[in-house]
Amino acid sequence: MISKQFISRLGRQSQKFSTRWQSTSPFAAYEMAPLDPIIGLNEEFQRDDFPQKVIVGVGAYRDDAGKPYVLPCVREAEQRLVDQKLDMEYSGIAGDQKFVDLSLKFGYGEDSGALKEGRIQGVQALSGTGGLRVFGEMIRRHGHKHIYVPNPTWGNHIPIFQNSGLEVRKYRYYDASNSSLDFDGMIKDIQDIPAGSCVLLHACAHNPTGMDPTLEQWKQLSELFKKKQLFPFFDAAYQGFASGDAILDAASLRMFVDDGHLLGTIQSFSKNFGLYGHRVGTLSVVGSNAEEAARVVSQMKMVIRPMYSNPPRHGARIVSTILDDPKLKSDFYEQCKGMADRMNTMRTKLRDELEAVGSTRNWDHIVKQIGMFAYSGLNKEQVMEMRSKHHLYCTADGRISMAGVTTGNVSYIANAMHDVSK
Amino acid sequence: MAIVPHYETLVISLLFCVTQAATFSAATSSVWSKVETGPPDAILGIAQAFRECQDDRKVNVCVGAYRDTQGKPWVLPTVRAAEQKLLENDDPKDYLPIEGDTGFITEAVKFAYGQNVDLSTVAAVQTLSGTGACRIGGEFLAHFWENKNIYIPTPTWGNHWKIFKECGLETHPYRYYDRSTNRLDLIGFIEDLEAAPEGSIILLHACAHNPTGCDPTLDQWKRIADVLERKGHLAFFDSAYQGFASGDAERDAAAFRYVTDRKTIPVLLAQSFAKNFGLYGERCGTLSMICSGEEERQRLLSQLRCVIRPMYSSPPRHGSSIVKTVLSDSQLAPQYYEECATMANRIQAMRELLVKTLAEVGSTHDWSHVSEQIGMFAFTGMSEEMCDQLTKDYAIYLTRDGRISIAGLNDSNIRYVAEAIHAVTDGKSITGN
């Protein structure tokens, strides 16, 4: 937990510093905080000299040559923007309205009744993290004390919500013993959640497990949420990037909206549009009417203004340009599907390679899982052995980013995984 | 965690009913039903009112954004050139590190602290412009600095109060501007710093104080620094106008560098590239602090990352890539400094013309404070009523504290604005509000 790392005392130590500074620094007692488990992995990898080193850590897409991939439709949109010589004025606390409108259509569907009624409104957010934080701060200001997240979940969810002032509670989600969704456990835990509580759901391609409920299971969840009067909050970071079909990947969210739930959603455009470093996202709510949704948006703005005032323009303009142009939009769907298809192909290849090198473990879950990550089932010791012996880097929970797997390294990876798990 | 007493605690109704039908109209109560409409932001709300105004005569002297002689936003040619370069070089779009773009940070730190700064003594992170820097700095201090009191000048940029309150710091005002003389209230300033508990955090505007445009002289900075040192206060500088104030980036950094060069006062710096690079909407800035050396720098960075990661993970890369490209390029960098001076010089010319025109249209007030002020704004001394009248009767949009963004003035509108100001101030006081 973040809070354990902070020290309030300021020790005065008699350390010698250079003559350019006072005899004791005001920061002398501050300890080194631990590395972020996901991003810190990259730093460790950078320091490794081994020529065949492989990293399958951070969720950023790589092509089959292991290189970063900027979608051609993104480049084209960018060139158009530069040619238009747009200004760089502040875009307003809620960001670019055209971008928000287009992104809501993308997420909720062009034909969404709720959208047409004006019940769905939102703000531009700093990708997933930024939207989650604004939402967490906002609901905490409006009486929420807890938020429920699946176990496991993306590591950063926990400090985001804790720093929002919420207590994070978990509901069962994954059965590690047979690498599958623990749906019974999930239902049982959700049944115990107090009415009115906010419950986080991964819209698709659950991170880190890659295990999603089926549509029938989503239906059951929708009814349970209704019965228990729970307040859903969807984290949608992989629309289009999971199955390759942007409509299919939004099915759970759209089902809940059609079933009448009032909810929140955070859409990230980091992966599907490859706009990672531009921090593009949309935070939205589905309210009971347009006036209510507008009120909630005004409250989001209250959180944003003292945090960063207004969001960066460039990435949102790129998404806007693409979604607003029929040809670019169709290019986007194709290119996004291309990324999803490559990762799915690698899943099959990895499983096959593991068999080929003689592993007798069942690796079918790698193929059953969806999205960017394979939750391998390897334990921490095995992961560390892979790092030290094979210079293969993945996070300590055994999560492998399929985006980092290529035809060039899949055998190497399979060998390493087999070696530590046989 | 921060105290946010804006609205009553919401009680989620247990009578939440959801109809089975697809259309949704008459839920007895929704999870959002008790959410009130938040008040509009003072400055941005006025900007919106300006946009919606239909009056032909309308003039926007509200938001602090530069305008050219035609009243249009101006993207610096070096910024355009940098953007084109980024495209040609296929600049990648990967996540930046949590702390931001190292190359950009190096250039930004050198820009603020001087080209020969020992980088190992500056722990710096990339932030979302000035707001983001103040927030990250404030959160960091709220967790780590023993004395949670922050002293904020009166007046200041409105958002400062909100930001630091959100961080959980105890906010207090200190006297800064004397409205009865329209000059710096140095005595009140020093007295309030003396009265503050030892080791308090003191927010200082590095140059071109917003909204007053009234900066201490270097001699006055010496006296301020003496008190900071004696009381063990931490100097938290907000630098939003370096290069944009006088036209000379080195000169605008003089006060800040004087205080840091003393080596006896802990320093934090919030740096914005919104105005001086015209990168407003791309949200580019840094937060930095002086430290004892590389080992300490790493420790501080590790803690700053813990503030950033659960807030937005990593900063947006477009603006920082532009600044990095410009400042590290032997041709673009000197050209940039000229372009920034162009903006500052036009504003200075408008400032002088405004005062001259006020006299021409018959105003007998002493407007010398406006001549002496520096930066983007003129802090006129007009009352709220006068400002409201300017807006209502003349469609001139300014903030109600009497602050005019001089960048919004040009040869076409300056006489109209001067006449309007004269009309609302004639025979009334512009001091002592």
Coordinates of C-alpha atoms in Angstrom, one line a residue, chain A residues 90-346:
Chain A
Y90 CA -6.9 25.1 -23.9
S91 CA -9.6 22.7 -24.8
G92 CA -11.8 23.2 -21.7
I93 CA -11.8 21.2 -18.4
A94 CA -13.9 18.4 -20.0
G95 CA -11.7 18.4 -23.1
D96 CA -12.6 18.1 -26.7
Q97 CA -16.4 17.8 -27.0
K98 CA -16.2 16.3 -30.5
F99 CA -13.8 13.7 -29.3
V100 CA -16.0 12.8 -26.3
D101 CA -19.1 12.5 -28.5
L102 CA -17.3 10.2 -31.0
S103 CA -15.7 8.1 -28.3
L104 CA -19.1 7.6 -26.6
K105 CA -20.5 6.4 -29.9
F106 CA -17.6 4.1 -30.3
G107 CA -18.1 2.6 -26.8
Y108 CA -21.8 2.5 -26.4
G109 CA -22.8 2.0 -30.0
E110 CA -24.0 4.4 -32.7
D111 CA -27.6 3.2 -32.1
S112 CA -27.5 3.4 -28.4
G113 CA -30.9 4.6 -27.2
A114 CA -29.4 6.0 -24.0
L115 CA -26.9 7.9 -26.0
K116 CA -29.6 9.4 -28.2
E117 CA -31.6 10.4 -25.2
G118 CA -28.6 12.4 -23.9
R119 CA -28.3 10.2 -20.8
I120 CA -24.7 9.3 -21.5
Q121 CA -22.3 12.1 -21.0
G122 CA -18.6 12.3 -20.2
V123 CA -15.3 14.0 -20.2
Q124 CA -12.0 13.5 -21.8
A125 CA -9.7 11.7 -19.4
L126 CA -5.9 11.0 -19.1
S127 CA -6.4 7.5 -20.5
G128 CA -7.5 4.8 -18.2
T129 CA -5.6 5.7 -15.1
G130 CA -6.6 9.4 -15.2
G131 CA -10.3 8.5 -15.7
L132 CA -10.3 5.9 -12.9
R133 CA -8.8 8.5 -10.5
V134 CA -11.3 11.2 -11.4
F135 CA -14.1 8.7 -10.9
G136 CA -12.8 7.5 -7.7
E137 CA -12.3 11.0 -6.3
M138 CA -15.8 11.9 -7.4
I139 CA -17.7 9.1 -5.9
R140 CA -15.7 9.4 -2.7
R141 CA -16.8 13.1 -2.5
H142 CA -20.4 11.8 -2.9
G143 CA -20.5 9.4 0.0
H144 CA -18.8 6.3 -1.3
K145 CA -16.3 4.7 1.1
H146 CA -15.5 1.5 -0.7
I147 CA -15.1 0.1 -4.2
Y148 CA -15.1 -3.5 -5.1
V149 CA -12.6 -4.9 -7.6
P150 CA -12.0 -8.4 -9.0
N151 CA -9.3 -10.6 -7.5
P152 CA -6.8 -10.3 -9.2
T153 CA -7.0 -7.0 -11.0
W154 CA -4.6 -4.6 -12.7
G155 CA -2.1 -3.7 -10.0
N156 CA -2.6 0.0 -10.4
H157 CA -6.3 -0.1 -9.6
I158 CA -5.6 -0.5 -5.9
P159 CA -3.4 2.6 -5.4
I160 CA -5.6 4.6 -7.7
F161 CA -8.7 4.0 -5.6
Q162 CA -6.8 4.2 -2.3
N163 CA -5.4 7.6 -3.3
S164 CA -8.9 8.6 -4.1
G165 CA -9.7 7.9 -0.4
L166 CA -11.7 4.7 -1.0
E167 CA -11.2 1.4 0.7
V168 CA -10.6 -1.3 -1.9
R169 CA -12.4 -4.6 -1.4
K170 CA -12.1 -7.7 -3.6
Y171 CA -14.5 -10.2 -5.0
R172 CA -13.4 -13.6 -6.1
Y173 CA -12.8 -13.8 -9.8
Y174 CA -10.1 -16.3 -10.8
D175 CA -9.5 -19.9 -9.9
A176 CA -5.7 -20.3 -10.1
S177 CA -5.9 -24.0 -9.5
N178 CA -7.4 -24.7 -12.9
S179 CA -6.7 -21.4 -14.6
S180 CA -10.3 -20.5 -15.1
L181 CA -13.0 -18.0 -14.1
D182 CA -14.3 -18.7 -10.6
F183 CA -17.8 -17.8 -11.6
D184 CA -19.5 -19.4 -8.5
G185 CA -17.1 -17.6 -6.2
M186 CA -17.7 -14.3 -8.0
I187 CA -21.5 -14.7 -7.7
K188 CA -21.3 -15.6 -4.1
D189 CA -19.1 -12.6 -3.2
I190 CA -21.1 -10.2 -5.2
Q191 CA -24.3 -11.3 -3.4
D192 CA -22.7 -10.1 -0.2
I193 CA -21.9 -6.6 -1.5
P194 CA -24.1 -4.0 0.2
A195 CA -26.6 -2.2 -2.0
G196 CA -25.5 1.0 -3.7
S197 CA -21.8 -0.1 -3.7
C198 CA -19.7 0.6 -6.7
V199 CA -18.3 -2.5 -8.3
L200 CA -15.6 -2.4 -10.9
L201 CA -15.9 -4.7 -13.9
H202 CA -13.4 -5.3 -16.7
A203 CA -15.5 -4.8 -19.9
C204 CA -13.4 -7.4 -21.8
A205 CA -9.9 -8.9 -21.8
H206 CA -9.6 -9.0 -18.0
N207 CA -6.2 -7.8 -16.9
P208 CA -4.2 -9.8 -15.8
T209 CA -6.0 -13.1 -16.3
G210 CA -7.5 -12.7 -19.8
M211 CA -10.5 -14.7 -18.6
D212 CA -13.8 -13.1 -19.3
P213 CA -17.4 -14.1 -18.4
T214 CA -19.4 -15.6 -21.3
L215 CA -22.4 -13.6 -22.6
E216 CA -24.7 -15.9 -20.6
Q217 CA -22.6 -15.2 -17.5
W218 CA -22.7 -11.5 -18.1
K219 CA -26.5 -11.8 -18.3
Q220 CA -26.5 -13.5 -14.9
L221 CA -24.3 -10.7 -13.5
S222 CA -26.6 -8.0 -14.9
E223 CA -29.5 -9.6 -13.1
L224 CA -27.6 -10.0 -9.9
F225 CA -26.5 -6.4 -10.0
K226 CA -30.1 -5.3 -10.4
K227 CA -31.3 -7.5 -7.7
K228 CA -28.6 -6.3 -5.3
Q229 CA -28.9 -2.7 -6.4
L230 CA -25.2 -2.5 -7.2
F231 CA -23.5 0.3 -9.1
P232 CA -21.4 -1.0 -12.0
F233 CA -18.2 0.8 -13.2
F234 CA -16.7 -0.6 -16.4
D235 CA -13.0 -0.4 -17.2
A236 CA -12.9 -0.7 -21.0
A237 CA -9.2 -0.7 -22.0
Y238 CA -9.2 -3.1 -24.9
Q239 CA -12.2 -2.5 -27.1
G240 CA -11.4 -3.9 -30.5
F241 CA -8.1 -5.1 -29.3
A242 CA -9.3 -8.2 -27.5
S243 CA -11.3 -10.2 -30.0
G244 CA -10.5 -7.9 -33.0
D245 CA -14.2 -7.0 -33.1
A246 CA -15.0 -3.7 -31.4
I247 CA -18.7 -4.4 -31.2
L248 CA -18.2 -7.8 -29.6
D249 CA -15.7 -6.4 -27.1
A250 CA -18.3 -3.8 -26.0
A251 CA -21.1 -6.4 -25.5
S252 CA -21.0 -6.5 -21.7
L253 CA -21.1 -2.8 -21.4
R254 CA -24.0 -2.4 -23.9
M255 CA -25.9 -5.2 -22.3
F256 CA -25.8 -3.5 -18.9
V257 CA -27.0 -0.2 -20.4
D258 CA -29.8 -2.0 -22.3
D259 CA -30.8 -3.7 -19.1
G260 CA -31.3 -0.3 -17.5
H261 CA -28.3 0.0 -15.2
L262 CA -27.0 3.4 -14.4
L263 CA -23.3 3.1 -14.4
G264 CA -19.9 4.6 -15.1
T265 CA -17.3 3.7 -17.8
I266 CA -13.7 4.5 -18.4
Q267 CA -12.5 4.0 -22.0
S268 CA -8.8 4.0 -22.7
F269 CA -7.5 4.5 -26.2
S270 CA -3.9 3.5 -25.3
K271 CA -4.0 0.0 -26.8
N272 CA -6.6 -0.1 -29.5
F273 CA -5.4 3.1 -31.1
G274 CA -1.8 2.6 -30.0
L275 CA -1.8 6.1 -28.4
Y276 CA -0.2 5.0 -25.1
G277 CA 2.0 8.0 -24.5
H278 CA -0.7 10.6 -25.5
R279 CA -2.9 9.6 -22.6
V280 CA -6.3 9.5 -24.3
G281 CA -9.5 8.3 -22.7
T282 CA -13.1 9.1 -21.9
L283 CA -14.8 8.9 -18.6
S284 CA -18.6 8.7 -18.8
V285 CA -21.7 8.0 -16.9
V286 CA -25.1 6.7 -17.9
G287 CA -27.7 8.7 -15.9
S288 CA -31.4 8.5 -15.5
N289 CA -31.8 11.6 -17.8
A290 CA -29.7 14.1 -19.6
E291 CA -30.0 16.7 -16.9
E292 CA -28.6 14.3 -14.3
A293 CA -25.8 13.2 -16.5
A294 CA -24.8 16.9 -17.0
R295 CA -24.7 17.4 -13.3
V296 CA -22.4 14.4 -12.9
V297 CA -20.1 15.8 -15.6
S298 CA -20.0 19.1 -13.8
Q299 CA -18.8 17.2 -10.7
M300 CA -16.1 15.4 -12.7
K301 CA -14.9 18.9 -13.8
M302 CA -14.6 19.9 -10.1
V303 CA -12.1 17.0 -9.6
I304 CA -10.2 17.8 -12.8
R305 CA -9.6 21.5 -12.4
P306 CA -7.3 21.2 -9.3
M307 CA -5.6 18.1 -10.7
Y308 CA -4.5 19.2 -14.2
S309 CA -7.0 21.9 -15.3
N310 CA -7.7 20.4 -18.8
P311 CA -6.5 17.4 -20.8
P312 CA -3.9 17.3 -23.6
R313 CA -5.2 17.9 -27.1
H314 CA -3.1 15.9 -29.5
G315 CA -4.1 12.3 -28.9
A316 CA -7.8 13.2 -28.7
R317 CA -7.6 15.1 -32.0
I318 CA -6.1 12.0 -33.6
V319 CA -8.9 9.8 -32.4
S320 CA -11.5 12.4 -33.4
T321 CA -10.0 12.7 -36.9
I322 CA -10.1 8.9 -37.4
L323 CA -13.6 8.2 -36.0
D324 CA -15.0 11.1 -37.9
D325 CA -13.7 9.9 -41.3
P326 CA -15.3 6.8 -42.8
K327 CA -12.2 5.7 -44.6
L328 CA -9.9 6.3 -41.7
K329 CA -12.4 4.7 -39.4
S330 CA -12.6 1.5 -41.5
D331 CA -8.7 1.5 -41.7
F332 CA -8.7 1.7 -37.9
Y333 CA -10.9 -1.3 -37.4
E334 CA -8.8 -3.3 -39.8
Q335 CA -5.5 -2.3 -38.2
C336 CA -6.8 -2.9 -34.7
K337 CA -8.0 -6.3 -35.7
G338 CA -4.6 -7.0 -37.2
M339 CA -3.0 -6.5 -33.8
A340 CA -5.6 -8.7 -32.1
D341 CA -5.1 -11.4 -34.7
R342 CA -1.3 -11.4 -34.3
M343 CA -1.6 -11.8 -30.6
N344 CA -4.1 -14.6 -30.9
T345 CA -1.9 -16.4 -33.4
M346 CA 1.0 -16.1 -30.9

